[in-house]
XYZ file of C-alpha atoms in Angstrom:
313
model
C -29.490 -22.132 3.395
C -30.763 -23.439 6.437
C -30.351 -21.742 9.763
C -28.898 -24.698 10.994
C -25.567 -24.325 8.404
C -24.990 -20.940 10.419
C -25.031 -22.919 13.740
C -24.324 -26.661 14.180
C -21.432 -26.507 11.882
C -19.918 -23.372 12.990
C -20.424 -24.803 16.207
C -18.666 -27.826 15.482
C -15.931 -26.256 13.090
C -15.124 -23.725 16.194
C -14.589 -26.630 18.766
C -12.442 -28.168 15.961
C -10.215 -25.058 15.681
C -9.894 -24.864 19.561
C -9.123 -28.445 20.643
C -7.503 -30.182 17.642
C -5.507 -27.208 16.284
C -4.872 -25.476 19.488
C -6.081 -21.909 18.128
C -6.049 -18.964 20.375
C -9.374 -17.320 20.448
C -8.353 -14.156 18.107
C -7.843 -16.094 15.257
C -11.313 -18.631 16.189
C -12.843 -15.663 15.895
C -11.552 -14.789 12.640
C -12.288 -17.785 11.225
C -16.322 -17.899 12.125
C -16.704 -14.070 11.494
C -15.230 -14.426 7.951
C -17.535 -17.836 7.468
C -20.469 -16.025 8.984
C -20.622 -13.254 6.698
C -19.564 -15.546 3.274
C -22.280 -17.762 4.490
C -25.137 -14.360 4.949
C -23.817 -13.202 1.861
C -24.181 -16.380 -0.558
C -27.681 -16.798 1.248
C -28.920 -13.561 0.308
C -27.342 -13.771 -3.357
C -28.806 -17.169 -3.671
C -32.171 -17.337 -2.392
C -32.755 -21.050 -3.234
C -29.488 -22.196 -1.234
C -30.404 -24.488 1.539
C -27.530 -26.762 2.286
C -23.409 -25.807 2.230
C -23.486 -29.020 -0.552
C -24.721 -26.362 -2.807
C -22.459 -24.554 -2.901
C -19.727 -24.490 -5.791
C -16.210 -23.212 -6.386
C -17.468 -19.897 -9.189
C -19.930 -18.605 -5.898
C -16.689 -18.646 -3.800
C -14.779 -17.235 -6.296
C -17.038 -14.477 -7.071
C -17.573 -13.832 -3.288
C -13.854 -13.273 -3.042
C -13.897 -10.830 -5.742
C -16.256 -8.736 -4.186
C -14.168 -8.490 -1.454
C -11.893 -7.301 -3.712
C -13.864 -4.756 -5.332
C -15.478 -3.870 -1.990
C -11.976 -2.445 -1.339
C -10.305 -4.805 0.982
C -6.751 -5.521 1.409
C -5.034 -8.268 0.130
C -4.266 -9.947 3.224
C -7.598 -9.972 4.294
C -8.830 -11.297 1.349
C -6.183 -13.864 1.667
C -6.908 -14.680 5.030
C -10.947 -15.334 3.528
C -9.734 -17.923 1.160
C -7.267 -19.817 3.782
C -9.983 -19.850 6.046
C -12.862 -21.129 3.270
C -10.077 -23.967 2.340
C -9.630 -25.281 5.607
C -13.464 -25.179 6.863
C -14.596 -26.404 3.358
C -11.461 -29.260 4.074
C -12.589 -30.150 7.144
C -16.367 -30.137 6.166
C -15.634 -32.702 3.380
C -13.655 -34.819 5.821
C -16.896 -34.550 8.217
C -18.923 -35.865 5.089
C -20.792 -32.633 5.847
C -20.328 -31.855 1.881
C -19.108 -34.569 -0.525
C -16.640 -32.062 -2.574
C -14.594 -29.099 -1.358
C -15.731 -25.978 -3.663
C -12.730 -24.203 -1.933
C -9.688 -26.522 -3.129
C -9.237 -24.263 -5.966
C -9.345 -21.140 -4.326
C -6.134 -19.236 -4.818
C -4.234 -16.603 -2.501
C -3.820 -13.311 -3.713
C -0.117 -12.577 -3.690
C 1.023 -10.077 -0.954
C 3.547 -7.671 -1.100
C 6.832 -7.964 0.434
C 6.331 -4.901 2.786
C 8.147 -5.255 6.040
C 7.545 -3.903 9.394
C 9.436 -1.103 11.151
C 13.099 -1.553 11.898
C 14.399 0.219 14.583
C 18.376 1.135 14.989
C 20.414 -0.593 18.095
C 20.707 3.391 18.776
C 16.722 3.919 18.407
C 16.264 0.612 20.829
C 18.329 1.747 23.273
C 16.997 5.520 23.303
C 13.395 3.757 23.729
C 14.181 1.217 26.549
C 16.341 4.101 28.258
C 13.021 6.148 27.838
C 11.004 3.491 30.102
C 13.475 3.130 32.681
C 13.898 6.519 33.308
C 9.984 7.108 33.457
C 9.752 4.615 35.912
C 12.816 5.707 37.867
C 11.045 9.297 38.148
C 7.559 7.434 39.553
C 9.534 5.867 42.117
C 11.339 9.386 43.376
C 7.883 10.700 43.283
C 6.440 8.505 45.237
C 3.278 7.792 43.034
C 2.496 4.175 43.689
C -0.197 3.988 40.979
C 1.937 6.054 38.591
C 5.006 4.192 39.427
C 2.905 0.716 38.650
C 2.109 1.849 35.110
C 5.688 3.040 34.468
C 7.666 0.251 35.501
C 4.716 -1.823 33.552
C 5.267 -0.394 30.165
C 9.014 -0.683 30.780
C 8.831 -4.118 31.250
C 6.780 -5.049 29.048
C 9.358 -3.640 26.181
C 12.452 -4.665 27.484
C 10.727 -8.300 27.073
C 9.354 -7.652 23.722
C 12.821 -7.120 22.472
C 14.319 -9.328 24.413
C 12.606 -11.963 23.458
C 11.404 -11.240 20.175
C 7.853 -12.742 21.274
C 4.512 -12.065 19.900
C 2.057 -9.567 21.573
C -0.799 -12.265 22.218
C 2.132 -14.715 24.120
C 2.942 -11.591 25.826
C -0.307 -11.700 27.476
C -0.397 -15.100 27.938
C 2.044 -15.079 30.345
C 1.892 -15.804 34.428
C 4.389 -15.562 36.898
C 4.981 -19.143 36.852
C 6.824 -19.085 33.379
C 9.603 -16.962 34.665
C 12.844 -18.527 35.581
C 15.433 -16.239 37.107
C 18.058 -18.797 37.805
C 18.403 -19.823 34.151
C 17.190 -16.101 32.757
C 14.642 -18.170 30.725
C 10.548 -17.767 30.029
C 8.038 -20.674 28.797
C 5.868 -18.973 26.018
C 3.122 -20.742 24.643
C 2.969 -19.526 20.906
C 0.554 -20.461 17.970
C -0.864 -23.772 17.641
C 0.002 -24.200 21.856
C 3.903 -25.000 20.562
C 5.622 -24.120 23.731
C 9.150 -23.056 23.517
C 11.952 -21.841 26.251
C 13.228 -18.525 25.678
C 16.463 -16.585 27.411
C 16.497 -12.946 28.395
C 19.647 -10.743 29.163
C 20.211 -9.017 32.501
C 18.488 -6.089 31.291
C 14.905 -7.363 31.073
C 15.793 -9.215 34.034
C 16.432 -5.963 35.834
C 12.948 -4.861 34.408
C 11.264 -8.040 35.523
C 12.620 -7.730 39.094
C 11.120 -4.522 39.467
C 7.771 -4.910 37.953
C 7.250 -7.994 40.432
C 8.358 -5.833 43.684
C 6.498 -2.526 42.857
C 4.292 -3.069 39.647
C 2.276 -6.188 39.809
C 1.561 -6.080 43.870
C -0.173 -2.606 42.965
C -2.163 -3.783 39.986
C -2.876 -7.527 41.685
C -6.880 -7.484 43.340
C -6.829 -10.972 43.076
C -4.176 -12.958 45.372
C -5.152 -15.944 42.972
C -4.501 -14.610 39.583
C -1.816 -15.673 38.027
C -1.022 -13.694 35.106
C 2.079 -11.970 35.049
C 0.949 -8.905 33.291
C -2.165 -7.151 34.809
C -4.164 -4.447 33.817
C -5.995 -1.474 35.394
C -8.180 -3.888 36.965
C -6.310 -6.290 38.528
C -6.781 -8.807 35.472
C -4.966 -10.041 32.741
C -3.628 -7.163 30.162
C -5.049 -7.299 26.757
C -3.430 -6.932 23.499
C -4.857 -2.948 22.533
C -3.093 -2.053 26.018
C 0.026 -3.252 25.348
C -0.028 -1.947 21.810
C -1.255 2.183 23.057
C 1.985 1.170 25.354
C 3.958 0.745 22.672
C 2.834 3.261 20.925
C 3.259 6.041 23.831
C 6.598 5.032 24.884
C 7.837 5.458 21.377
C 6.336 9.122 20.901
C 7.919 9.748 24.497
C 11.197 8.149 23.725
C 11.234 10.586 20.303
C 11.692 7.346 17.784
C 9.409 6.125 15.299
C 6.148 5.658 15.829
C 6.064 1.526 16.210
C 3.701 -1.422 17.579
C 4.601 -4.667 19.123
C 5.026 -6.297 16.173
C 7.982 -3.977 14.784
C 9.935 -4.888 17.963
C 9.625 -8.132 17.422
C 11.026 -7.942 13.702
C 13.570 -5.372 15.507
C 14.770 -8.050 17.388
C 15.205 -10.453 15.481
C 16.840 -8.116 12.544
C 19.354 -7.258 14.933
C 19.936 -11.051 15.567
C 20.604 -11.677 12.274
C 22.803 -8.787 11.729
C 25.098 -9.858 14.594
C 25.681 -13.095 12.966
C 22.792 -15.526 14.280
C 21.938 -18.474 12.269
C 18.884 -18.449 10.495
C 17.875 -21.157 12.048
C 18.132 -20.254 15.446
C 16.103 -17.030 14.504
C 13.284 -19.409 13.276
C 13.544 -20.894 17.019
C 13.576 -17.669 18.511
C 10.659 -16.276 16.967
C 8.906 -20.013 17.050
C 8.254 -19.922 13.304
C 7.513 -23.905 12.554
C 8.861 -23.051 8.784
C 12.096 -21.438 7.657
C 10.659 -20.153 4.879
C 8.380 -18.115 6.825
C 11.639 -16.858 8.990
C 13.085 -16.026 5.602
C 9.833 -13.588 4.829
C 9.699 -11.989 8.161
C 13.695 -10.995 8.826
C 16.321 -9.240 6.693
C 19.893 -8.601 6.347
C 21.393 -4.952 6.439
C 22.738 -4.334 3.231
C 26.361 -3.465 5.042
C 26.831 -6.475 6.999
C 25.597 -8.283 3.434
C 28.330 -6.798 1.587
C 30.903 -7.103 4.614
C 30.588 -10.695 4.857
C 30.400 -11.172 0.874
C 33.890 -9.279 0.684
C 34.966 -11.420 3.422
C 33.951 -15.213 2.388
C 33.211 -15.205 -1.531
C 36.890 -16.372 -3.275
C 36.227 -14.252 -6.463
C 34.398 -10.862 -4.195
């Protein structure tokens, strides 16, 4: 396979992914690491490829199995396929190749395993936790100390709050905060924007982050990002996630990430009665079905309201 299969049309797929689907550069990534190595793989396996019209639907097939019996999780390997369907997709609609050999490709089933759950107790102990950190910084008298603190305890009284996704966590500047209406502008996946409110207490958070947390971490008068890191820029995802994971081991629950707050969040919505279909809003899921995957019902509340509405319970 040419050299020019590992370039041009990455190069082209990659500006694809970024302007006309609106990726975020994590999952661009993704996509050309997972093509690059397929690509390096089926050249070395085949020494007489030369052009991606070559290749066929049993050399995918058997790449993916390797994958498989290279000891790789099924989500990854499902991730491999989606991504060789939609390059191979796009590639035929290019008229790079004139048949998709990934059409047939099929996901390997996942299991239904669901992230950590906290309790409305656990939530509370956690977010109690941060506050109180931060509340001890600011007695101290520890500017720099005091910035970190009322950070982390911001950044998780949003998380919950809002039930939004680490990387739109990040993405956020000052800008997108509206105090009036107790509302934030997140840009999620696919650039979907969508208005979300928060409740006094991550307001409270917010408030204090902005008067004693950002100043100290700000080098820049310019930048706009709401969250900043050590060095004045934006905070990245692994950051946010050690925060996470250090305010839970201080807080003495279980050991969670960003994600399980999320699912937390909107668990608990559910269980107080929201419609499913608000919880798809919240989270900015563009299916229900995928809402339906990602939240459950306590099994008490299930049974409560089954006692309560079914005529023959």
């Amino acid at each position: 396979m040419e050299n020019r299969y590992a370039t041009a049309e990455l190069t082209a797929f990659e500006k694809h992914l970024a302007l006309d689907k609106g990726y975020s550069e994590h999952t661009i990534r993704a996509y050309i690491s997972d093509l690059t190595l397929c690509f390096n793989d089926l050249k070395a396996e085949h020494k007489g490829l030369k052009t991606l019209d070559e290749i066929d639907y049993p050399m995918l097939r058997l790449w993916l199995g390797a994958q498989v019996s290279a000891g790789l999780g099924r989500a990854s390997v499902a991730r491999k396929a989606a991504t060789l369907r939609t390059f191979f997709k796009w590639a035929e609609q290019q008229g790079i190749v004139k048949n998709n050999p990934a059409s047939r490709l099929q996901t390997p089933k996942l299991g239904k395993h669901l992230p950590s759950v906290l309790s409305t107790e656990q939530v509370t102990q956690l977010l109690k936790t941060a506050k109180a950190e931060a509340i001890l910084q600011r007695d101290q008298g520890d500017r720099e100390k005091l910035a970190h603190a009322v950070r982390r305890w911001c950044c998780l009284e949003l998380l919950y709050a809002t039930a939004m996704r680490v990387s739109e966590l990040v993405s956020l500047n000052v800008e997108d905060i509206d105090f009036a209406n107790r509302t934030i502008r997140v840009m999620g996946k696919g650039q979907k924007e969508r208005v979300i409110p928060f409740g006094i207490p991550a307001a409270r958070a917010l408030e204090a982050y902005l008067k004693a947390g950002r100043p100290m971490l700000r080098i820049s008068p310019a930048e706009k990002a709401l969250f900043l890191g050590n060095r004045g820029n934006r905070l990245d995802q692994r950051q946010v996630r050690n925060e996470v994971h250090q305010a839970s081991i201080q807080a003495g629950v279980p050991d969670i990430s960003p994600h399980d707050l999320r699912h937390t969040a909107a668990t608990h919505l559910l269980s107080a009665g929201a419609d499913l279909r608000v919880v798809q809003d919240y989270l900015g899921h563009s299916a229900l079905s995928t809402t339906q995957r990602y939240t459950h019902v306590d099994q008490a509340r299930l049974a409560k309201v089954y006692l309560q509405a079914f005529p023959r319970a």
